[in-house]
GROMACS .gro file of C-alpha atoms in nm:
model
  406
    1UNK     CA    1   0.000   0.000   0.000
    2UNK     CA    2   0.135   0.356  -0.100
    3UNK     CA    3   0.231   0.614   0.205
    4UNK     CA    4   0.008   0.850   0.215
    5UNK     CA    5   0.062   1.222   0.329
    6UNK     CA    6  -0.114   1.525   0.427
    7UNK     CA    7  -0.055   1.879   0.571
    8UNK     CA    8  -0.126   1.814   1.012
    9UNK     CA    9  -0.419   1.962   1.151
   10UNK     CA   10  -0.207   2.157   1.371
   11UNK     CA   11  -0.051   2.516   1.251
   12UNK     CA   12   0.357   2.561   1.348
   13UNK     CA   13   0.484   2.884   1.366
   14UNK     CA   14   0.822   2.894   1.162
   15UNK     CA   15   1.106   3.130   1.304
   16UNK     CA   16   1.497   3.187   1.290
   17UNK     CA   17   1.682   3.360   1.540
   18UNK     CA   18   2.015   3.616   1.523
   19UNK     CA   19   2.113   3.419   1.828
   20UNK     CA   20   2.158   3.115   2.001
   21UNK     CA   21   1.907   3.051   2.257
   22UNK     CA   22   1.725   2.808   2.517
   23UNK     CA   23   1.439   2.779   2.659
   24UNK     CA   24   1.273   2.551   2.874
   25UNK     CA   25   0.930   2.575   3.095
   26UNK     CA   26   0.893   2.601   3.491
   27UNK     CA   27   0.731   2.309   3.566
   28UNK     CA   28   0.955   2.113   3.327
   29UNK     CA   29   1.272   1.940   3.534
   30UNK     CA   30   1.560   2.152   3.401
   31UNK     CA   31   1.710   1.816   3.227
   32UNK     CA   32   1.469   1.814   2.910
   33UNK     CA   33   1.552   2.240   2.868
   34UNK     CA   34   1.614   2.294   2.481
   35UNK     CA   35   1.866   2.459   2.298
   36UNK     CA   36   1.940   2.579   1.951
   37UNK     CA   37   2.179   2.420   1.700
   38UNK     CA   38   2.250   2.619   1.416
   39UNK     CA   39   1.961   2.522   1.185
   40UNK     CA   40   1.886   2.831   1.005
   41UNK     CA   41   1.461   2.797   1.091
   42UNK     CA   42   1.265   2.627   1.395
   43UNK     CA   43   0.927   2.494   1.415
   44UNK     CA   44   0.718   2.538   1.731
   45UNK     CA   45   0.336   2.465   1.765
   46UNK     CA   46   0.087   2.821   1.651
   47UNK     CA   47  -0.039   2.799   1.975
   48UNK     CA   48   0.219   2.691   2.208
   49UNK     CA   49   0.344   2.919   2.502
   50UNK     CA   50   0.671   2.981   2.319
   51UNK     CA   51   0.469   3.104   2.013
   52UNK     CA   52   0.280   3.334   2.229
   53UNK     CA   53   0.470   3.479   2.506
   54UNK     CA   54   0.822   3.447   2.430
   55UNK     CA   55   0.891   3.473   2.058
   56UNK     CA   56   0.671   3.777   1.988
   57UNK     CA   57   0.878   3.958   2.236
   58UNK     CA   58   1.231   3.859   2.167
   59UNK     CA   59   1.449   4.138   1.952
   60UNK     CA   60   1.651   3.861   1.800
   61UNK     CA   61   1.379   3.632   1.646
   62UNK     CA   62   1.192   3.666   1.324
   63UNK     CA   63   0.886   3.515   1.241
   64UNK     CA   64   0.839   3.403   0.923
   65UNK     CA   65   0.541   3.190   0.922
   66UNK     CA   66   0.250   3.104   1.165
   67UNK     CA   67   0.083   2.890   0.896
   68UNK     CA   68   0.312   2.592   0.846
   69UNK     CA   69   0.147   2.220   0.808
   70UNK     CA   70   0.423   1.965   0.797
   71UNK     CA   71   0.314   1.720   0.581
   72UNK     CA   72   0.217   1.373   0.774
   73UNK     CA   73   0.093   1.049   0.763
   74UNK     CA   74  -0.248   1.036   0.710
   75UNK     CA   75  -0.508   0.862   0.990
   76UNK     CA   76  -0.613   0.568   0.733
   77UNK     CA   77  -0.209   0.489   0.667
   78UNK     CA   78  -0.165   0.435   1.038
   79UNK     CA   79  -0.212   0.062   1.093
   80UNK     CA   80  -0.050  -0.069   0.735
   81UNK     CA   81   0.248   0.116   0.795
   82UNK     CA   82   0.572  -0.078   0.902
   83UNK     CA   83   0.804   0.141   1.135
   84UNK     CA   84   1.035  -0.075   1.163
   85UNK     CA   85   1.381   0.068   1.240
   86UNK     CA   86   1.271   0.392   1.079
   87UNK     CA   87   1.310   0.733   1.292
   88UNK     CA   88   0.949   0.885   1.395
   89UNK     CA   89   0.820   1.221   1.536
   90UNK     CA   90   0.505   1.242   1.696
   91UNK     CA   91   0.323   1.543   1.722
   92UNK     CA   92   0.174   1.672   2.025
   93UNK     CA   93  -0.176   1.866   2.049
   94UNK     CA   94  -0.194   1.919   2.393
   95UNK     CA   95  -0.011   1.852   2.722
   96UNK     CA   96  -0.313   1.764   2.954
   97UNK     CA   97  -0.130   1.487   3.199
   98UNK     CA   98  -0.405   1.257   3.145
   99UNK     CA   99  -0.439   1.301   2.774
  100UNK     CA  100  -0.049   1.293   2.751
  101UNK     CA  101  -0.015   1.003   3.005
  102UNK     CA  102  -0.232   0.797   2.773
  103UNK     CA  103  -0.009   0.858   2.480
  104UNK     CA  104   0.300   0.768   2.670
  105UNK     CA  105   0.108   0.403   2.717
  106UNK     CA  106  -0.033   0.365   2.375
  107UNK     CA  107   0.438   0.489   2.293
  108UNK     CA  108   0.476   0.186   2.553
  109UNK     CA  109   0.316  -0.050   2.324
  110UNK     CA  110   0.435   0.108   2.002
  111UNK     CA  111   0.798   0.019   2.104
  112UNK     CA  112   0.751  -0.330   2.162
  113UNK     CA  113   0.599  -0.372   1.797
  114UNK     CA  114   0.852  -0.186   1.650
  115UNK     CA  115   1.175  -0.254   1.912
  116UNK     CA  116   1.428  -0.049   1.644
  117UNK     CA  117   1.243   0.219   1.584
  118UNK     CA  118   1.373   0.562   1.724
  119UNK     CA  119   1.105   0.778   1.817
  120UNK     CA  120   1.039   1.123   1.981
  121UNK     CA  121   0.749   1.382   2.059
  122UNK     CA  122   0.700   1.741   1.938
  123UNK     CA  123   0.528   2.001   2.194
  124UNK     CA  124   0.449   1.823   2.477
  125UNK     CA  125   0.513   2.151   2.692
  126UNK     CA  126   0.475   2.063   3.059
  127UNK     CA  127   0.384   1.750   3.053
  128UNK     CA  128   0.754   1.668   2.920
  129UNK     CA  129   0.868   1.513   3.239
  130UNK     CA  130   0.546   1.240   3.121
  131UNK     CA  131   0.664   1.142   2.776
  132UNK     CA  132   1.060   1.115   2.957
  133UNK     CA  133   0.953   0.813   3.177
  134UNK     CA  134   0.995   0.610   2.862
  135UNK     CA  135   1.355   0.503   2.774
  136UNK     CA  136   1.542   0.627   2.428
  137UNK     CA  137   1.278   0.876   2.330
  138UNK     CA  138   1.398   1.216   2.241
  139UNK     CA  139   1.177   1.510   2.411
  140UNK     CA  140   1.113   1.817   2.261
  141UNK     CA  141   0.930   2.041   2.477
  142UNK     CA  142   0.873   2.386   2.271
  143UNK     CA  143   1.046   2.353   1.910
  144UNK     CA  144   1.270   2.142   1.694
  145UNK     CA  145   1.487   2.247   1.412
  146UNK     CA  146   1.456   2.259   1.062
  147UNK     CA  147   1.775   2.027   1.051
  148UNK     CA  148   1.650   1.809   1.284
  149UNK     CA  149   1.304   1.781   1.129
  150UNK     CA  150   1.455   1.677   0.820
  151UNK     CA  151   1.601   1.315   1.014
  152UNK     CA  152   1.262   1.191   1.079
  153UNK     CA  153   1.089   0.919   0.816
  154UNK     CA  154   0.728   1.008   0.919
  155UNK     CA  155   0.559   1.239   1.126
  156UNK     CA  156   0.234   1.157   1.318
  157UNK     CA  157  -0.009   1.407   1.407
  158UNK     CA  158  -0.212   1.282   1.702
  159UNK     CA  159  -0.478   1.565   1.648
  160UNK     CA  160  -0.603   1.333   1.386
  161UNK     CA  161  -0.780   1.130   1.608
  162UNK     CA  162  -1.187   1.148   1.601
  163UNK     CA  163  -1.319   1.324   1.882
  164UNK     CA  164  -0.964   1.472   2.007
  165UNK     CA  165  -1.053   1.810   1.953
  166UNK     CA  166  -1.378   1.750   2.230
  167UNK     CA  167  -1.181   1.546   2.483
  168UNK     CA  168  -1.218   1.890   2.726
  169UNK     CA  169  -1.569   1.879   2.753
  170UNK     CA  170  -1.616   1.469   2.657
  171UNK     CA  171  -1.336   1.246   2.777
  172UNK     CA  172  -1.210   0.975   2.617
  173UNK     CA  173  -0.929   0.700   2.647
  174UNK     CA  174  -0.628   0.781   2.446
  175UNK     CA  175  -0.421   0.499   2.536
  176UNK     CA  176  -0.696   0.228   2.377
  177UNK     CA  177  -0.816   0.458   2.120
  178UNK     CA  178  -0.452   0.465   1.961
  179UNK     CA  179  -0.400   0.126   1.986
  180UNK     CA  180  -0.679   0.096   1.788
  181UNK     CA  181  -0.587   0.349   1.551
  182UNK     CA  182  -0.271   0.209   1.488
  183UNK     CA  183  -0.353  -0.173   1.527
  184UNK     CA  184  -0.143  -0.225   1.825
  185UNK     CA  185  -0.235  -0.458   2.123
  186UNK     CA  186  -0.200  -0.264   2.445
  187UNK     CA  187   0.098  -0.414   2.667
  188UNK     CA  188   0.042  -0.645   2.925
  189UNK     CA  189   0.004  -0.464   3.283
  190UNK     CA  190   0.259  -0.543   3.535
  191UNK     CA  191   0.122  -0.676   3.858
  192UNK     CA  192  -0.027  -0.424   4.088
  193UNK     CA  193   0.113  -0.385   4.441
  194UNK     CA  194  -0.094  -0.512   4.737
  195UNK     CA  195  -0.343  -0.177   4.888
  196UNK     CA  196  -0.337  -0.386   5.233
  197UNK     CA  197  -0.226  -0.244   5.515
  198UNK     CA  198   0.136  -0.218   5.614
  199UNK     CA  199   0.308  -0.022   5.917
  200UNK     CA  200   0.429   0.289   5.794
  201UNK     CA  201   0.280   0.291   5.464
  202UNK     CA  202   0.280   0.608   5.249
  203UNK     CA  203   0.014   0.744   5.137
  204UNK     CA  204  -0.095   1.056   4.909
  205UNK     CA  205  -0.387   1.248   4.883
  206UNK     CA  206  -0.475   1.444   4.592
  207UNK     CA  207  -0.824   1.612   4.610
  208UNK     CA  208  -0.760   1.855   4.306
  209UNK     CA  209  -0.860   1.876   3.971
  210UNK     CA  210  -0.844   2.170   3.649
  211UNK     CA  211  -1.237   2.147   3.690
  212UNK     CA  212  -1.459   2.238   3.999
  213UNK     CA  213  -1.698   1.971   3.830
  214UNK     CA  214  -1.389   1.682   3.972
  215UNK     CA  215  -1.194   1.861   4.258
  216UNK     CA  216  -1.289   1.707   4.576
  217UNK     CA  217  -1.519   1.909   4.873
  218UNK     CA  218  -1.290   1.972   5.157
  219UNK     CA  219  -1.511   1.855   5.424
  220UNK     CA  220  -1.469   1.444   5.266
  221UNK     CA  221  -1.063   1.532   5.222
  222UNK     CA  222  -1.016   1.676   5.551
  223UNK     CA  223  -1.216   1.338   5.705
  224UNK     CA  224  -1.017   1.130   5.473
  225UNK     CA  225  -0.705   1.250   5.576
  226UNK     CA  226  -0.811   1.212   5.949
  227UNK     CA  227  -0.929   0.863   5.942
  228UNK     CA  228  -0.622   0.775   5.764
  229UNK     CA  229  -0.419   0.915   6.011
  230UNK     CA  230  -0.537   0.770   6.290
  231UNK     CA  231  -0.416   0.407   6.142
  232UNK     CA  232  -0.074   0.572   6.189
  233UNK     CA  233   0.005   0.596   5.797
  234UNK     CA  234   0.223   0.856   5.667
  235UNK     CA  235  -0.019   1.064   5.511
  236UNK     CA  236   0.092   1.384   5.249
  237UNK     CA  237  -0.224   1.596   5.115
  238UNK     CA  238  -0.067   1.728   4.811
  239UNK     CA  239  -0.267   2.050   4.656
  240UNK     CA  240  -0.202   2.258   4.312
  241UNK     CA  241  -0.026   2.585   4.344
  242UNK     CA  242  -0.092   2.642   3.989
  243UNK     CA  243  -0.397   2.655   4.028
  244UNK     CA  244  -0.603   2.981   4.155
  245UNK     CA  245  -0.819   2.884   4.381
  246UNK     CA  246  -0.562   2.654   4.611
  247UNK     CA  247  -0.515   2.917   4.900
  248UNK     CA  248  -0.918   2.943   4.941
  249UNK     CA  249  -0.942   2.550   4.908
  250UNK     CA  250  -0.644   2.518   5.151
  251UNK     CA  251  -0.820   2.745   5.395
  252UNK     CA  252  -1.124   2.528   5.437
  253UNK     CA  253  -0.958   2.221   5.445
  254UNK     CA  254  -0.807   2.337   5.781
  255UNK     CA  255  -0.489   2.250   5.953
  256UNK     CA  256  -0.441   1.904   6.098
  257UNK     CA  257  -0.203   1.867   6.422
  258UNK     CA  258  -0.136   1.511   6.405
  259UNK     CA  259   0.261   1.477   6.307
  260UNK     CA  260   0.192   1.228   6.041
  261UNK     CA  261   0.040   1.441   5.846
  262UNK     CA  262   0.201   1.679   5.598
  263UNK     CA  263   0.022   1.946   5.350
  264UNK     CA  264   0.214   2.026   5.013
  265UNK     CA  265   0.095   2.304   4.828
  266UNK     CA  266   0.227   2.187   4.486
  267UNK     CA  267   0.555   2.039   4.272
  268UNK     CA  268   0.761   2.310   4.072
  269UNK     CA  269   0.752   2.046   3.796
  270UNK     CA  270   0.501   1.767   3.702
  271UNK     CA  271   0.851   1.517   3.738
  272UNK     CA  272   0.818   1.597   4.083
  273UNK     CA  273   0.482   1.484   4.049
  274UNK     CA  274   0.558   1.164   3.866
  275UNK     CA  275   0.823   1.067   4.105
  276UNK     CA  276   0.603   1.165   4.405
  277UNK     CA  277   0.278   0.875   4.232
  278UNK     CA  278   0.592   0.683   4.198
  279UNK     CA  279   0.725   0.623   4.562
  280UNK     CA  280   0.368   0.639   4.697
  281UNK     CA  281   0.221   0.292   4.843
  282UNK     CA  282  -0.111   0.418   4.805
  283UNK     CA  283  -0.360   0.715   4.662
  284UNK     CA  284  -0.652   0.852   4.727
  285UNK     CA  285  -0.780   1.095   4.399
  286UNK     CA  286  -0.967   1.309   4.238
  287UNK     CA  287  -1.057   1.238   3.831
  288UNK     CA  288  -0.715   1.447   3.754
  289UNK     CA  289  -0.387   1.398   3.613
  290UNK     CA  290  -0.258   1.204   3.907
  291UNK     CA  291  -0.525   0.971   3.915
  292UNK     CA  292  -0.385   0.862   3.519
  293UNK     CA  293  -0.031   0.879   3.622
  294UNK     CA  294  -0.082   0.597   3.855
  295UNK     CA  295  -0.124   0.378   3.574
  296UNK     CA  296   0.292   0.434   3.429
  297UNK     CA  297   0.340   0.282   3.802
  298UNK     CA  298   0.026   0.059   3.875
  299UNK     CA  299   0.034   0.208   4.165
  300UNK     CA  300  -0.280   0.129   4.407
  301UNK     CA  301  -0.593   0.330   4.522
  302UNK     CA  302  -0.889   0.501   4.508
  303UNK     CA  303  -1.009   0.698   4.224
  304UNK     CA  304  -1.284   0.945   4.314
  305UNK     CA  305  -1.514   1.053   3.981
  306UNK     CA  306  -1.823   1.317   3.958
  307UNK     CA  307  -1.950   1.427   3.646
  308UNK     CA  308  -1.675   1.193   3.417
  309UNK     CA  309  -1.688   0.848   3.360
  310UNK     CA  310  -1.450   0.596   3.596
  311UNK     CA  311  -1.511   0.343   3.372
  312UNK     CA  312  -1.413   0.503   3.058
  313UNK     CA  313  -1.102   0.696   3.192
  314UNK     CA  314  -0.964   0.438   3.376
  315UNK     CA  315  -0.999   0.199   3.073
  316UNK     CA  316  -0.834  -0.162   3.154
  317UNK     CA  317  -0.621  -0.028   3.446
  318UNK     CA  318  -0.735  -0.207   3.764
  319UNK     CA  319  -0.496  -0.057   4.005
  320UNK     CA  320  -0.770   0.193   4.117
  321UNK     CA  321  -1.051   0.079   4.314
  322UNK     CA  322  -1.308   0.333   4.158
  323UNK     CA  323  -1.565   0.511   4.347
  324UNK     CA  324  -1.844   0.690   4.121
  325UNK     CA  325  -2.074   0.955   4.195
  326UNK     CA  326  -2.404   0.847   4.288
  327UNK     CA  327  -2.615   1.190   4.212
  328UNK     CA  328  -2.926   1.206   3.997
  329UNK     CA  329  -3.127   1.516   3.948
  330UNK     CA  330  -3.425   1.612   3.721
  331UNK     CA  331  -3.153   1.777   3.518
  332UNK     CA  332  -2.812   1.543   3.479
  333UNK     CA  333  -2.735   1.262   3.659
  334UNK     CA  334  -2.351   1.112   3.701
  335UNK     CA  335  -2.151   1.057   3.500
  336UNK     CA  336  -2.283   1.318   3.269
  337UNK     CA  337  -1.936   1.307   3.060
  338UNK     CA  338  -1.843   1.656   3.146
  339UNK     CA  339  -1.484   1.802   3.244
  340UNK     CA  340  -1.507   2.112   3.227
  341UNK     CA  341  -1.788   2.392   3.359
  342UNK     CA  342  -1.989   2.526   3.080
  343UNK     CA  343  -2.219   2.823   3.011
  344UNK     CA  344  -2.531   2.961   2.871
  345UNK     CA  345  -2.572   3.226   2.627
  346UNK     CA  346  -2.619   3.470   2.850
  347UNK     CA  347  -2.295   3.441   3.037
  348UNK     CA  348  -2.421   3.166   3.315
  349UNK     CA  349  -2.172   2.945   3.384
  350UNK     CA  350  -2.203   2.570   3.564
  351UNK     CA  351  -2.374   2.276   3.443
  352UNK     CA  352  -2.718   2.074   3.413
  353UNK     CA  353  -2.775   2.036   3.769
  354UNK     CA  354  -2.599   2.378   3.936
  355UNK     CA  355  -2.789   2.540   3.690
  356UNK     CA  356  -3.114   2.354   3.643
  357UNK     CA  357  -3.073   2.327   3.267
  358UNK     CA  358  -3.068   2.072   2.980
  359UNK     CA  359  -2.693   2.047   2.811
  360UNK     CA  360  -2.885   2.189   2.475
  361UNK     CA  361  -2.882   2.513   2.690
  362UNK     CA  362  -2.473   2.453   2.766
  363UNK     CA  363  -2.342   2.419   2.428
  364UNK     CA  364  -2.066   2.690   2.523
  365UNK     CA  365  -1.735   2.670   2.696
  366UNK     CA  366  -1.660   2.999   2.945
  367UNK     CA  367  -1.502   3.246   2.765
  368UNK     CA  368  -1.283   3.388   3.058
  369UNK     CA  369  -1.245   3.256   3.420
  370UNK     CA  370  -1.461   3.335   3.724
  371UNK     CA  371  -1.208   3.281   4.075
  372UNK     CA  372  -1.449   3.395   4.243
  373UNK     CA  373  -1.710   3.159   4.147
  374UNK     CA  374  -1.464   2.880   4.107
  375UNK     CA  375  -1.356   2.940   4.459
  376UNK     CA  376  -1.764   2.905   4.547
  377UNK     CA  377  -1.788   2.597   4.397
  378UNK     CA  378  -1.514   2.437   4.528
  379UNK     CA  379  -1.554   2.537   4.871
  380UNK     CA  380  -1.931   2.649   4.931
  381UNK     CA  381  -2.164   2.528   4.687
  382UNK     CA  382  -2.035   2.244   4.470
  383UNK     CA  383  -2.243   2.093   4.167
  384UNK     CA  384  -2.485   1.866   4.267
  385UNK     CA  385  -2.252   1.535   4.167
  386UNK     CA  386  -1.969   1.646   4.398
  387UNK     CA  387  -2.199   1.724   4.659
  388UNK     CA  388  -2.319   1.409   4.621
  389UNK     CA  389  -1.961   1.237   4.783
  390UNK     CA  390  -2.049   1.447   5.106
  391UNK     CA  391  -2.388   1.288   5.139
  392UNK     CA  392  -2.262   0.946   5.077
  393UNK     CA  393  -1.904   1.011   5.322
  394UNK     CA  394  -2.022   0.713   5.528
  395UNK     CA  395  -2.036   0.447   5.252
  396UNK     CA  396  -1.728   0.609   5.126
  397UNK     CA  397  -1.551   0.567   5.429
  398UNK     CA  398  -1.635   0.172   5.489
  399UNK     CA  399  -1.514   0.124   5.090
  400UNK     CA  400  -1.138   0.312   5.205
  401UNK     CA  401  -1.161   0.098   5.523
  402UNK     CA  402  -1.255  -0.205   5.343
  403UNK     CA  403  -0.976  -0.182   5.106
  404UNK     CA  404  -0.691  -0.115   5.317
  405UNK     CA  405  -0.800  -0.370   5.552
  406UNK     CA  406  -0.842  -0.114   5.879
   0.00000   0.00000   0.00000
């Protein structure tokens, strides 16, 4: 069958610089920084934070194009193409950790079809530190060159998937959905380690999520952490500094005087992250990036989902015990496949049940954020199918008890 090529989906801005230069993004562990090497153009994603804040600014650089479509391999060519020993970039359309960390598996399974192939990712911004975990892939985080480029055999752009483009407001699983696309059998999963108790054991707590429709009411965390404490577990509540409304949500969680338990109020890089899920011998989550890295590690838990689907995002990963929102409401009932708030024409934003609408009425993502509302919702007044884990703490709390063996 003949290769076939197209232009990507995705728009690169095209640039030179007078200079050499580096760059290389906070939350990125220093190691996977980038720096030029003489090629005479670079290529960087349109809408990537180097396009945007840094590039427009800098004296030195000249833009030449925002328009560029590498040409790539097209969707159908996927699965009858042999990449066997042949060099391939993969292009990158976002760097949501649990988008990204289902690419890394779906890489996983890719390299044990094709063992001598040399491959390497294109934009994957922050969540760099995700796509590094694998061994003998080349990282680049915000550009490549126009000499580099020029090595690769094929070029992959994973924005060609159906339905990618609505994964924000309808999850799916990208880890079984490119398997599928490609026609590659996921790998076998490694054994999980045992959730029963053990003296000392570590545990993590991570009750945030990007959404207020996932991030977990403080009143079940602050129990959670309290119950687990009292086992005499070393217990670290990890929050998101990146995040705006952290210092509100930290607030009502409360301090905790027991010496076993420490509060984190973020990572300066997701690696920190990843090796944090890593060491931990057990996690309690929201629906969040954490709750997908778990899988790189198998590393067991309890997954806490609202308005998404457990079943869906977790796909064939069994290391999380999953506990689902129970809520139904003349309006929605969960999972309603939301991940993100949404809003009305008139400017209203929440969803079916905060707002006691149908979705037709929802058809709109915000168009700028609301901290004061999202700090409301997360603290005060959650939607109905977070509200819903508060009302059903007590069943919650014999399922944690149940699985740890307390």
């Amino acid at each position: 069958m003949p290769e076939k090529h197209h232009p990507s989906r995705k728009k690169f801005t095209r640039f030179s610089s007078k200079l050499p230069f580096q760059f290389g993004l906070p939350n990125v562990s220093p190691g996977l920084t980038q720096a030029s090497d003489g090629s005479p153009t670079y290529l960087t994603r349109s809408s990537s934070l180097l396009r945007q804040q840094v590039l427009a600014h800098a004296p030195s650089v000249k833009i030449i194009s925002d328009i560029m479509q590498p040409d790539v391999l097209t969707r159908d060519a996927w699965a009858n193409t042999d990449f066997a020993r042949k060099r391939v970039l993969f292009l990158i359309p976002d760097d949501a950790i649990g988008d990204c960390v289902g690419m890394v598996l779906f890489l996983r399974a890719f390299m044990v079809k094709y063992p001598g192939a040399k491959i390497a990712v294109l934009n994957s911004g922050s969540a760099s530190d995700i796509f590094a975990t694998l061994p003998n892939i080349t990282v680049f985080q915000l550009f490549i060159s126009a000499k580099r480029l020029r090595t690769f055999d094929y070029l992959i752009d994973f924005s060609e998937m159906k339905g990618w483009k609505d994964i924000a407001t309808m999850p799916v699983n990208p880890e079984e959905a490119l398997c599928e696309a490609f026609g590659i059998a996921p790998i076998p999963l490694a054994s999980g380690r045992s959730s029963k108790q053990l003296p000392g054991m570590k545990i993590g707590i991570l009750p945030m999520a990007s959404s207020p429709l996932r991030t977990l009411p403080p009143a079940l965390v602050r129990e959670t952490t309290e119950i687990l404490a009292q086992t005499g577990f070393e217990i670290t509540l990890i929050l998101n500094a990146y995040q705006g409304v952290m210092k509100k949500y930290k607030d009502t969680i409360g301090s905790f005087k027991t010496p076993n338990i420490r509060i984190i109020d973020g990572f300066k890089t997701i690696g920190n992250l990843v090796s944090f899920i890593r060491e931990q011998d057990y996690v309690v989550l929201a629906d969040s990036g954490p709750a997908h890295i778990t899988k790189l590690f198998q590393t067991p838990g309890i997954g806490i989902y609202t308005s998404a689907s457990a079943r869906i995002l977790q796909g064939r990963h069994q290391n999380l015990h999953l506990w689902q929102s129970s809520y139904k409401g003349d309006f929605c009932e969960a999972p309603c496949g939301l991940a993100k708030l949404r809003a009305t024409a008139s400017g209203k934003i929440g969803c079916m049940g905060s707002l006691s609408l149908p979705i037709s009425e929802l058809n709109n993502l915000p168009d700028n954020s609301d901290k004061v509302l999202a700090e409301r919702l997360v603290t005060e007044n959650p939607v109905p199918c977070v509200a819903d884990l508060v009302h059903q703490k007590e069943r919650f709390f014999a399922f944690l008890r149940e699985d740890l063996g307390i």
